[in-house]
Coordinates of C-alpha atoms in Angstrom, one line a residue:
X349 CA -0.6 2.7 -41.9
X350 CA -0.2 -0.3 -39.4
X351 CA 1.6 0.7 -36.1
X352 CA 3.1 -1.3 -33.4
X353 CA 3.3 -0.4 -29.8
X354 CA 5.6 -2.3 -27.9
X355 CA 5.2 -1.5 -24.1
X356 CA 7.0 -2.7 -21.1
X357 CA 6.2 -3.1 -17.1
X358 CA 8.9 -2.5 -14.3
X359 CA 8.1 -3.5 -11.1
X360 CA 10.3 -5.2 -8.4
X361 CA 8.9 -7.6 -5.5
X362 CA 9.3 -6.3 -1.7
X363 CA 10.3 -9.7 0.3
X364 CA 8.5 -10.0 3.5
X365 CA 10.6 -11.4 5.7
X366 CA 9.2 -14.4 8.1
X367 CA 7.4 -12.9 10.7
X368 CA 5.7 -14.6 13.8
X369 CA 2.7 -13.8 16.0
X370 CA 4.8 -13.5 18.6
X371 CA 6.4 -10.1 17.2
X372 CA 3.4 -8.1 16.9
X373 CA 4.0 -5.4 19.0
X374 CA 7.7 -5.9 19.5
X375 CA 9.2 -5.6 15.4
X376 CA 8.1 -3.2 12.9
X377 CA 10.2 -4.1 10.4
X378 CA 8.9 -6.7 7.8
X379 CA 11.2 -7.0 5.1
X380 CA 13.8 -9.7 3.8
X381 CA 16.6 -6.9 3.1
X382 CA 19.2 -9.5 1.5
X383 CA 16.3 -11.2 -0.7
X384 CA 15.5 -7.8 -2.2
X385 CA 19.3 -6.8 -3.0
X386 CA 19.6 -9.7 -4.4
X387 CA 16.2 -10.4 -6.4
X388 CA 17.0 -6.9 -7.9
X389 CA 20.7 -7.1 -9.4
X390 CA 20.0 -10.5 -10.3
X391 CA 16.7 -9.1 -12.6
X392 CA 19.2 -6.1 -13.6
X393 CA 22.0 -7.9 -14.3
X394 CA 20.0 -10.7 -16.3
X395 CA 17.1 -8.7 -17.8
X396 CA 16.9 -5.1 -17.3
X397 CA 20.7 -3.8 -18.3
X398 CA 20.7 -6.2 -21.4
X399 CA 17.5 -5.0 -22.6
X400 CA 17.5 -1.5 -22.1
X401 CA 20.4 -1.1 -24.1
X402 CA 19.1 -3.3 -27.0
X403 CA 16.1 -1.1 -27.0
X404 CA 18.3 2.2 -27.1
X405 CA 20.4 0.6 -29.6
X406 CA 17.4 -0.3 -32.1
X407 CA 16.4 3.0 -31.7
X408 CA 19.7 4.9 -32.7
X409 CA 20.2 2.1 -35.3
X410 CA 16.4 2.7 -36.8
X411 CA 17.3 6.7 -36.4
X412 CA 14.2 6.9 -34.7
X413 CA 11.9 4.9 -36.3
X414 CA 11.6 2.3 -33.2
X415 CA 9.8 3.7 -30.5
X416 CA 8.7 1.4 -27.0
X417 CA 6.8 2.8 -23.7
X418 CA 7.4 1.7 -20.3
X419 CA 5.7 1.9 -16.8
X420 CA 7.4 1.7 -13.7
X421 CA 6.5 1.4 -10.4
X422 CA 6.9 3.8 -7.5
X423 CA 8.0 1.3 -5.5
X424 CA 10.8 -0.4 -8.5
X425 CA 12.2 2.8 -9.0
X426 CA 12.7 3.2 -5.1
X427 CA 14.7 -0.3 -5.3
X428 CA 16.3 1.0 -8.9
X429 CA 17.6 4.1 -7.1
X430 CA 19.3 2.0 -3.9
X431 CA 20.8 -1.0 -5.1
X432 CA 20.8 -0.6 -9.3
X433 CA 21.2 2.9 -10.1
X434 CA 22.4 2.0 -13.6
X435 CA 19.1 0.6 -14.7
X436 CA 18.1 4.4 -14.2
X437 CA 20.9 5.8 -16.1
X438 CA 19.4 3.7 -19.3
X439 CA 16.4 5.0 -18.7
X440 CA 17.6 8.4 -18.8
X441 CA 19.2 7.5 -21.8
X442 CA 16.5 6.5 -23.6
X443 CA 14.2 8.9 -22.4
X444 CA 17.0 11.5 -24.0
X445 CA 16.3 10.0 -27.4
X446 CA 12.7 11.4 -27.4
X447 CA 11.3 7.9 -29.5
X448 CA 10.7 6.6 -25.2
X449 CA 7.6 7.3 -23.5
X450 CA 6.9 6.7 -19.3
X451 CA 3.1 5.7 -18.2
X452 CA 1.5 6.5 -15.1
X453 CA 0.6 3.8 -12.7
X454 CA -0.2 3.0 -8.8
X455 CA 2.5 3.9 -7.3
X456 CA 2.8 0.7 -4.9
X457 CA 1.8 -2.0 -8.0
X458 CA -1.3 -2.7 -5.9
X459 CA -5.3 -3.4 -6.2
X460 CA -6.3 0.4 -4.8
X461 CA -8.7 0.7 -8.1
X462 CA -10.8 -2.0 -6.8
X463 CA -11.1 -1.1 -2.9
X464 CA -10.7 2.8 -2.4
X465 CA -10.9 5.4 -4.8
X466 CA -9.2 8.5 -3.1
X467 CA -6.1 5.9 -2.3
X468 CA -5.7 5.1 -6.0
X469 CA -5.9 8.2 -7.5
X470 CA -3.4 9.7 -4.9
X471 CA -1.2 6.8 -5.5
X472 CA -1.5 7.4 -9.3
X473 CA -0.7 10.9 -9.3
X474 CA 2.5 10.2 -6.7
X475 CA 3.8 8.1 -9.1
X476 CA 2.9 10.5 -12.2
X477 CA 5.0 13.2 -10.0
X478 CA 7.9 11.0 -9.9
X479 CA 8.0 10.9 -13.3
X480 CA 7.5 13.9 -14.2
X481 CA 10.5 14.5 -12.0
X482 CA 12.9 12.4 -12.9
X483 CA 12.2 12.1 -17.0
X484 CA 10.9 16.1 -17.2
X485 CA 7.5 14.3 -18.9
X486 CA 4.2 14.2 -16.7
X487 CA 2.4 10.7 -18.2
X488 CA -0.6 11.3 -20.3
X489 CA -1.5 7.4 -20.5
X490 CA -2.6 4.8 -18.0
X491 CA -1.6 1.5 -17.1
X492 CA -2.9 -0.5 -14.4
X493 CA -1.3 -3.1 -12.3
X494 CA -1.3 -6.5 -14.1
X495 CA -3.6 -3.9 -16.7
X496 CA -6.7 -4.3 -14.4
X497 CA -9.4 -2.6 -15.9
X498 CA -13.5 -2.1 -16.0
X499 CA -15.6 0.6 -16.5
X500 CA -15.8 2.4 -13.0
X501 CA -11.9 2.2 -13.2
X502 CA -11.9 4.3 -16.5
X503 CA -14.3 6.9 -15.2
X504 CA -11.9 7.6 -12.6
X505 CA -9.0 7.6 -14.7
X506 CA -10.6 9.8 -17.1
X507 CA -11.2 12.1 -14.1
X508 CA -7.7 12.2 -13.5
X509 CA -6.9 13.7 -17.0
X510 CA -5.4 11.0 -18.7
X511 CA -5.7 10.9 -22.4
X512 CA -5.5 6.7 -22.5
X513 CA -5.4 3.6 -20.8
X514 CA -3.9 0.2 -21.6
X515 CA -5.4 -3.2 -20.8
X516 CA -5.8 -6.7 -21.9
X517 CA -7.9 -7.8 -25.0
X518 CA -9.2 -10.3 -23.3
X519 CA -11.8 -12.8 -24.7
X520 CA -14.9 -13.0 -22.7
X521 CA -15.1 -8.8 -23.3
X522 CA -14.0 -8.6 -27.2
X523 CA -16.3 -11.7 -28.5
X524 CA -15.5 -10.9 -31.9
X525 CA -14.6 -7.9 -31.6
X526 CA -10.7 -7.5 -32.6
X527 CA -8.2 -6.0 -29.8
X528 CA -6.0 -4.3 -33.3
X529 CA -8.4 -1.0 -32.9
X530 CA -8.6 2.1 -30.9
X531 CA -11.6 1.8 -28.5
X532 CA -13.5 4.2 -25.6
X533 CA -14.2 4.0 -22.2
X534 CA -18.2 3.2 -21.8
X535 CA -18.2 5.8 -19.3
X536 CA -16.5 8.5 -20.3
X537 CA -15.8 8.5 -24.5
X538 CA -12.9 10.7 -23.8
X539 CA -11.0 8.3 -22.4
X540 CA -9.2 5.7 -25.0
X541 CA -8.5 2.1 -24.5
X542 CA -5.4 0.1 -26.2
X543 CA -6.1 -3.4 -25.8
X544 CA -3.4 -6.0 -25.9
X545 CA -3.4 -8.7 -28.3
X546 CA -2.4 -11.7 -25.8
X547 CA -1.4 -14.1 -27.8
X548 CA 1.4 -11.9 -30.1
X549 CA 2.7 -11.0 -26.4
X550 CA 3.0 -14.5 -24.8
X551 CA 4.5 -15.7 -28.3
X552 CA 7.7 -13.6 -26.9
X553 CA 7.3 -13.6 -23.3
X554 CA 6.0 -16.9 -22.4
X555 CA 6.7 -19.5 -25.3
X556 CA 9.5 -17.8 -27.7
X557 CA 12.4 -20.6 -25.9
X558 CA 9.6 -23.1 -25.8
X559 CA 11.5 -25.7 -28.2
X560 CA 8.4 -27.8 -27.9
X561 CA 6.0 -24.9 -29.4
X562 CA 4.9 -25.7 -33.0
X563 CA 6.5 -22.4 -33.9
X564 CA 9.7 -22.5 -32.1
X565 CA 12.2 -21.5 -33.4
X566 CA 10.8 -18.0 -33.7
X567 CA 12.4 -15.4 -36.0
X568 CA 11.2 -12.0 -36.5
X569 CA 10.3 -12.1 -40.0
X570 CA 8.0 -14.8 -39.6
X571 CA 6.8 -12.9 -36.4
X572 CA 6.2 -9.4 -38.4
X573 CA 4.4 -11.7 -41.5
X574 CA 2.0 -12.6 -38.6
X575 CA 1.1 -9.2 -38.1
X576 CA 1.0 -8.4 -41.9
X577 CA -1.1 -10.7 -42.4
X578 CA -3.9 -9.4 -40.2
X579 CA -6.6 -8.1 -42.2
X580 CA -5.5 -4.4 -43.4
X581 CA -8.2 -2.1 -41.3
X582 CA -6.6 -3.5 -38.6
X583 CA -4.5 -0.8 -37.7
X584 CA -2.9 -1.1 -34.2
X585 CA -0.7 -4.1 -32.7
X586 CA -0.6 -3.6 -29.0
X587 CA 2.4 -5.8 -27.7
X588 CA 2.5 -5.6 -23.8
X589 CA 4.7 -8.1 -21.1
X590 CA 7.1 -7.6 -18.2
X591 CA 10.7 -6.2 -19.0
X592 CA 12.1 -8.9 -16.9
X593 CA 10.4 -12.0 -19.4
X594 CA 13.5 -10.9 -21.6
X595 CA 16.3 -12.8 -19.7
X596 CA 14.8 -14.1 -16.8
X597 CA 11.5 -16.0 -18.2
X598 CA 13.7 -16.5 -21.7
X599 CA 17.0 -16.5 -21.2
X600 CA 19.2 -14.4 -23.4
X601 CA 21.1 -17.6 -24.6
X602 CA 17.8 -18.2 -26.5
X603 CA 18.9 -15.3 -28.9
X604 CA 15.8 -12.8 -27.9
X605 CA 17.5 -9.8 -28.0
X606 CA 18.9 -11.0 -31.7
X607 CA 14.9 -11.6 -32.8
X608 CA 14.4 -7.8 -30.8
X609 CA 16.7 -6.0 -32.9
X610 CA 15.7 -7.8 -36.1
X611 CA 12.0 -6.5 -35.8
X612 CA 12.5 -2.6 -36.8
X613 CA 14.0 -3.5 -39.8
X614 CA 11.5 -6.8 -40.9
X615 CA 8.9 -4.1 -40.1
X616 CA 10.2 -1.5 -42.1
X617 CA 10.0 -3.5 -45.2
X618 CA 6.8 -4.4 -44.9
X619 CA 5.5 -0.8 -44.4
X620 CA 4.9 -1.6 -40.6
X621 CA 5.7 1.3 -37.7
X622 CA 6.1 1.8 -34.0
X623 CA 4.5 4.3 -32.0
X624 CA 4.1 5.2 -28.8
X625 CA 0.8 5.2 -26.5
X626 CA 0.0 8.7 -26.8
X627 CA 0.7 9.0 -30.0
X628 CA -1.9 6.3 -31.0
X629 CA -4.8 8.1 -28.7
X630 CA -4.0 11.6 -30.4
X631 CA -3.9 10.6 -33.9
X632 CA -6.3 7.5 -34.1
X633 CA -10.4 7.8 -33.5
X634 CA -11.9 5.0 -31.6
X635 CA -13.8 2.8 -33.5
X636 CA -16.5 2.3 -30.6
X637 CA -17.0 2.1 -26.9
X638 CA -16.1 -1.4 -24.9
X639 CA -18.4 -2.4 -22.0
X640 CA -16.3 -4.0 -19.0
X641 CA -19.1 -4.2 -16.4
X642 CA -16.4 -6.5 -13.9
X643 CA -12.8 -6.4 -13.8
X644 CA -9.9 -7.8 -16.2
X645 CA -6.2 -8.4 -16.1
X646 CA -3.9 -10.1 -18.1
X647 CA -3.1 -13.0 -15.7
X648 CA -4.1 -16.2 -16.4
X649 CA -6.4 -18.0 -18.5
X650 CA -9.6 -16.1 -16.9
X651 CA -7.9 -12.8 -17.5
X652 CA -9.6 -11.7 -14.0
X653 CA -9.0 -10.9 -10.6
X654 CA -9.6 -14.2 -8.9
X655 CA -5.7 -14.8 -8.7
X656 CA -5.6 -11.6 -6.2
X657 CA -9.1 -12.0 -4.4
X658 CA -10.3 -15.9 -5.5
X659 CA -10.2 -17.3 -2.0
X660 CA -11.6 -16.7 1.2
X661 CA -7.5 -15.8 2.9
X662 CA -6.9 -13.2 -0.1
X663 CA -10.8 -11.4 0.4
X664 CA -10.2 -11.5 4.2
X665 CA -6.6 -10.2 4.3
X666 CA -7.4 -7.8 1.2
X667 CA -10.3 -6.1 3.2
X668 CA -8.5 -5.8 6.3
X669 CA -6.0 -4.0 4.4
X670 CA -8.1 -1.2 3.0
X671 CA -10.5 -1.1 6.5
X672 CA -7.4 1.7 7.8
X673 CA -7.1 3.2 4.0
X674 CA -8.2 6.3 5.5
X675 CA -6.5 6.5 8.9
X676 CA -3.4 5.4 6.5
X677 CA -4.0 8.8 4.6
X678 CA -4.7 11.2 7.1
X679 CA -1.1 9.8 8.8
X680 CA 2.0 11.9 8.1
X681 CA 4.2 9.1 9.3
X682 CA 6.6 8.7 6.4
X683 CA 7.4 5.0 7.8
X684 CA 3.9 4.2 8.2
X685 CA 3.2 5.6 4.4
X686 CA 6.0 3.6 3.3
X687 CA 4.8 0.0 4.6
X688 CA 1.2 0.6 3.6
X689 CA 3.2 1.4 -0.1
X690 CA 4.9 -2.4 0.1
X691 CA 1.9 -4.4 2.2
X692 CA -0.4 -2.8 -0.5
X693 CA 1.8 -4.9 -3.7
X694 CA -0.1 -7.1 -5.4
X695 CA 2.5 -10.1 -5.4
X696 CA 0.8 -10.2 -1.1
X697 CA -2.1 -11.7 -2.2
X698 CA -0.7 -13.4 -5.1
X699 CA 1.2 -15.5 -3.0
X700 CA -2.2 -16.7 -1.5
X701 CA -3.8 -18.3 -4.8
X702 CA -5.4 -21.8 -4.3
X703 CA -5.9 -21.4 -8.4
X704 CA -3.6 -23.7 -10.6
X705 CA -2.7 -22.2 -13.5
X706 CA -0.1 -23.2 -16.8
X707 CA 2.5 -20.7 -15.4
X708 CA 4.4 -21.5 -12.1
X709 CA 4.3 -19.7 -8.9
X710 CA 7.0 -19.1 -7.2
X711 CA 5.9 -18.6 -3.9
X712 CA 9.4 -17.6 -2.3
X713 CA 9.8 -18.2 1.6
X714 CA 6.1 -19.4 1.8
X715 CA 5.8 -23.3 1.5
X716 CA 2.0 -22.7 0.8
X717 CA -1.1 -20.4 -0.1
X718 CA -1.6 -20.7 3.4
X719 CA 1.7 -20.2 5.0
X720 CA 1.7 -16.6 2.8
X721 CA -1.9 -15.7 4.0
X722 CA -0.4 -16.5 7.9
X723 CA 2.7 -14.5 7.2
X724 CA 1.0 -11.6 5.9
X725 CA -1.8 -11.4 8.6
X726 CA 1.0 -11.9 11.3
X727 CA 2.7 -8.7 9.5
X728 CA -0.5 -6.8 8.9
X729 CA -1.7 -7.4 12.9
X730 CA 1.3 -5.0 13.7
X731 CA 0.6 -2.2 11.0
X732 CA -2.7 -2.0 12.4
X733 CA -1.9 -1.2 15.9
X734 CA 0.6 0.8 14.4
X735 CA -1.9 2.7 12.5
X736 CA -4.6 2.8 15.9
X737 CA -2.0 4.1 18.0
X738 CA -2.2 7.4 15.8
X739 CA -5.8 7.2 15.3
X740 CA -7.6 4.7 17.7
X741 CA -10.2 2.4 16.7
X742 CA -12.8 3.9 18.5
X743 CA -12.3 7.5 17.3
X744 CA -15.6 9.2 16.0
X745 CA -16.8 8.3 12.8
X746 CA -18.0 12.1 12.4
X747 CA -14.5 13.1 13.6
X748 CA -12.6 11.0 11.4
X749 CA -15.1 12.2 8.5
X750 CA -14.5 15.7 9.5
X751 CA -10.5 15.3 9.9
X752 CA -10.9 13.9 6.0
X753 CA -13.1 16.3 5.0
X754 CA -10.6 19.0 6.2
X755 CA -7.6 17.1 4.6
X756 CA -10.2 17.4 1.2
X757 CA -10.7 20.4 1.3
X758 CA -6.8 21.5 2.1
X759 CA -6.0 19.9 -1.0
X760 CA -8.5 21.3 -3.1
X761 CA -7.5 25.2 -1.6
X762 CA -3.9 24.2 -2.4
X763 CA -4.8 23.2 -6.1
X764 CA -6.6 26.3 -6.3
X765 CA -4.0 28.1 -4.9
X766 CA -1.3 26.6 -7.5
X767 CA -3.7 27.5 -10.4
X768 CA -4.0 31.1 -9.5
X769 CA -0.5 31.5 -8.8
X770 CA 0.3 30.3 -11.9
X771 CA -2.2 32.1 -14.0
X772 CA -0.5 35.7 -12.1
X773 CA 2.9 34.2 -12.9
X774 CA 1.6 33.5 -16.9
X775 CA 0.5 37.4 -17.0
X776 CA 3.2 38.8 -15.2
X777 CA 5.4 37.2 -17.7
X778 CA 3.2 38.1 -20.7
X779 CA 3.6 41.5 -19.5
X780 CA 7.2 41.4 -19.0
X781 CA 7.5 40.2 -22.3
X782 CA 5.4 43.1 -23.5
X783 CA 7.3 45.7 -21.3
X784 CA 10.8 44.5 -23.2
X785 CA 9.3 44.4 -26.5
X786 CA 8.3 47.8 -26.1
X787 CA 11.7 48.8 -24.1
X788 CA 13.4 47.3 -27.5
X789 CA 10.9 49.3 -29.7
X790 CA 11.9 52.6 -28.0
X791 CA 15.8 51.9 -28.2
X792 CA 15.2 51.1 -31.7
X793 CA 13.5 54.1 -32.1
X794 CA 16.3 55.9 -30.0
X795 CA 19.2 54.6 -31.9
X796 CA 17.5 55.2 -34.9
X797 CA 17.3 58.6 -34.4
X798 CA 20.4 59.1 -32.7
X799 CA 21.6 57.6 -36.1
X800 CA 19.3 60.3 -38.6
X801 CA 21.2 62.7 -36.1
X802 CA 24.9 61.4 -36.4
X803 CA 24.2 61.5 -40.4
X804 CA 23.0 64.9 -40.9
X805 CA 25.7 66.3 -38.5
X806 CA 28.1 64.5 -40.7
X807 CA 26.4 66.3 -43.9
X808 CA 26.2 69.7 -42.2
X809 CA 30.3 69.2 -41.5
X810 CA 30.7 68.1 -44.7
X811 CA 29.4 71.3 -46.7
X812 CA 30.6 73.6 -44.3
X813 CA 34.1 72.1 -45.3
X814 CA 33.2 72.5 -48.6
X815 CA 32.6 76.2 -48.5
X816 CA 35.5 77.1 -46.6
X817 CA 37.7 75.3 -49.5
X818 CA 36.0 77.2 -52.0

């Protein structure tokens, strides 16, 4: 049976505020406070509230039949929790209905998978832990920021224990190949890969209030014939885009949430269903394994990295960045582990692109590619002497290695630790559960015989009535 998986991305821009050379060493803080309060209700207001209560409203309508998965930045749910708390409530909401399901991703939306391994994969499983606490689910299934993806980045997902990992069908990897099947990581065939089909995303997210697109107006029973027309071994319809492309990049006055609800139902007569990420790597094989030698994403026509690290400013400022990655996670400093979070965000070194593309930048406080890579490297100059006041520059390579090594190793007798705590907490409660079936067995028995005892009193009385009456 054909299955849809609709999936959408949360993640909310930190504003840096403008920031001169002349306050390194004198301001720490880097942020444009007002921009973010409002750049977040506006999003909320306009795209997230709207939505989320379509989607939980398609599910109660379809009694359960519609199902959609979401991933959501560390950092977004940080701004969620301070200035839109009712964006969380929804999520709560839907997460209640048990047809929702939350991804893992970097926590800080960033490009840690191509610059420092132990940074990603403690960034990953921060954000899977924040999760897992505030939805009760720990993520099975990956996503990537902007879905970058290649082979090395799979191995070390797969490491992790994740089941899956989403990313774009993009052309130059496919060749004919179709992105409607189930394939494996090249490096580790445990590891299964949902591809997005591009062009069924943008047709919603980028072109659906397009009134000069050949298909506009777009209705969702034209949409779902697209799809049922595919050829029928092509099983899997991965639809991913931002949340915020539903009222923001198309307004709701285009009638999107009308053409949302509408597609359960157009699916339903056509014998179409909706599932969610994990329930498409547990029940479907892959069909074979997909090579990704260099790295892909689903921005832009290239679907590659070069809008992130394409010019000399974004490689320079990028490896800068991640030249203190591991002074940054030997610091305790919660303030200091907060910045790197924001400074890390991929939007940084977006804002530095020379590339023109068919979908407009908006570039915010920054009049040029240029003006964002000054800003940033103004902003960046401080966190570093931040960072080299707690461990200086010329600290000793073998101490530093040894300090890491330590940290390492900490972590790995901690996880030990957990796991044999919690293996002496299974058995003791396997054996509690043993000691009470066996305490019940003997009251059982007690009050059975207690019972057999009551009764033959009461027969013993009885005769001896008897034969004093006669």
């Amino acid at each position: 049976m054909r299955t849809i998986c609709l999936y959408f991305e949360i993640h909310q821009i930190i504003h840096l505020k403008r920031y001169r050379f002349f306050d390194i060493g004198n301001d720490h803080y880097y942020y444009d406070d007002y921009a973010n309060e409002f750049s977040i209700n506006e999003a909320a207001e306009r795209s997230y509230i709207p939505t989320l209560n379509t989607l939980l409203e398609m599910i109660k309508n379809s009694n359960g039949a519609f199902k959609v998965a979401f991933s959501i930045s560390g950092v977004a749910l940080e701004q969620l929790e301070i200035y839109a708390p009712g964006v969380i409530d929804l999520l709560h909401q839907l997460n209640d209905t048990g047809c929702c399901e939350f991804l893992a991703e970097p926590y800080s939306h960033g490009l840690s998978a191509l610059a420092n391994e132990e940074c990603f994969k403690e960034e990953v499983m921060r954000q899977s832990t924040k999760m897992k606490q505030m939805f009760g689910k720990e993520p099975k299934v990956f996503r990537n920021s902007s879905l970058i993806y290649n082979d090395e980045i799979g191995a070390m997902v797969a490491s992790m224990g994740f089941k899956g990992v989403l990313t774009e069908g993009a052309k130059h990897v496919l060749g004919w190949k179709s992105p409607h099947y189930v394939y494996h990581c090249a490096m580790n065939p445990n590891l299964k890969l949902l591809l997005r089909d591009f062009k069924l995303s943008d047709d919603i997210s980028l072109r659906f209030s397009n009134s000069e697109w050949n298909e506009y107006p777009l209705f969702a029973d034209k949409y779902i014939g697209w799809i049922d027309a595919l050829p029928q071994e092509e099983q899997v319809i991965n639809i991913f885009m931002e949340l915020c492309s539903i009222g923001m990049s198309q307004p709701l006055s285009s009638n999107i949430l009308e053409f949302l609800k509408a597609l359960p139902y157009c699916a339903k007569e056509k014998g179409i269903t909706f599932s969610t990420p994990t329930e498409i790597v547990t029940k479907l094989k892959s069909v074979s394994q997909l090579d990704v030698p260099y790295p892909m994403s689903w921005v832009d026509e290239e679907r590659d990295t070069s809008c992130w690290l394409g010019n000399v400013m974004q490689r320079e400022a990028f490896e800068k960045l991640y030249s203190i990655a591991e002074r940054v996670h030997i610091c305790d400093d919660r303030r200091i582990k907060q910045d790197w979070d924001y400074l890390q965000a991929s939007n940084n070194f977006r804002f530095m692109t020379t590339k023109h593309s068919g979908v407009g930048l908006n570039r915010g406080i920054y009049e040029s590619p240029y003006d964002a890579f000054t800003n940033y490297m103004n902003i960046l100059g401080d966190f570093i002497k931040r960072v080299d006041s707690l461990y200086p520059v010329d600290i000793d390579n073998e101490e530093l290695s040894a300090l890491l090594t330590t940290i390492k190793n900490q972590g790995t007798e901690i996880e030990e630790l957990h796991k044999e705590l919690a293996a002496v907490t299974a058995k003791m409660e396997k054996a509690q559960a043993k000691q009470g079936k066996a305490a019940d067995k003997k009251e059982t028995k007690a009050t059975a015989e207690k019972a057999t005892k009551a009764t033959a009193a009461k027969k013993t009385a009885g005769r001896k009535k008897t034969v004093k009456e006669k």
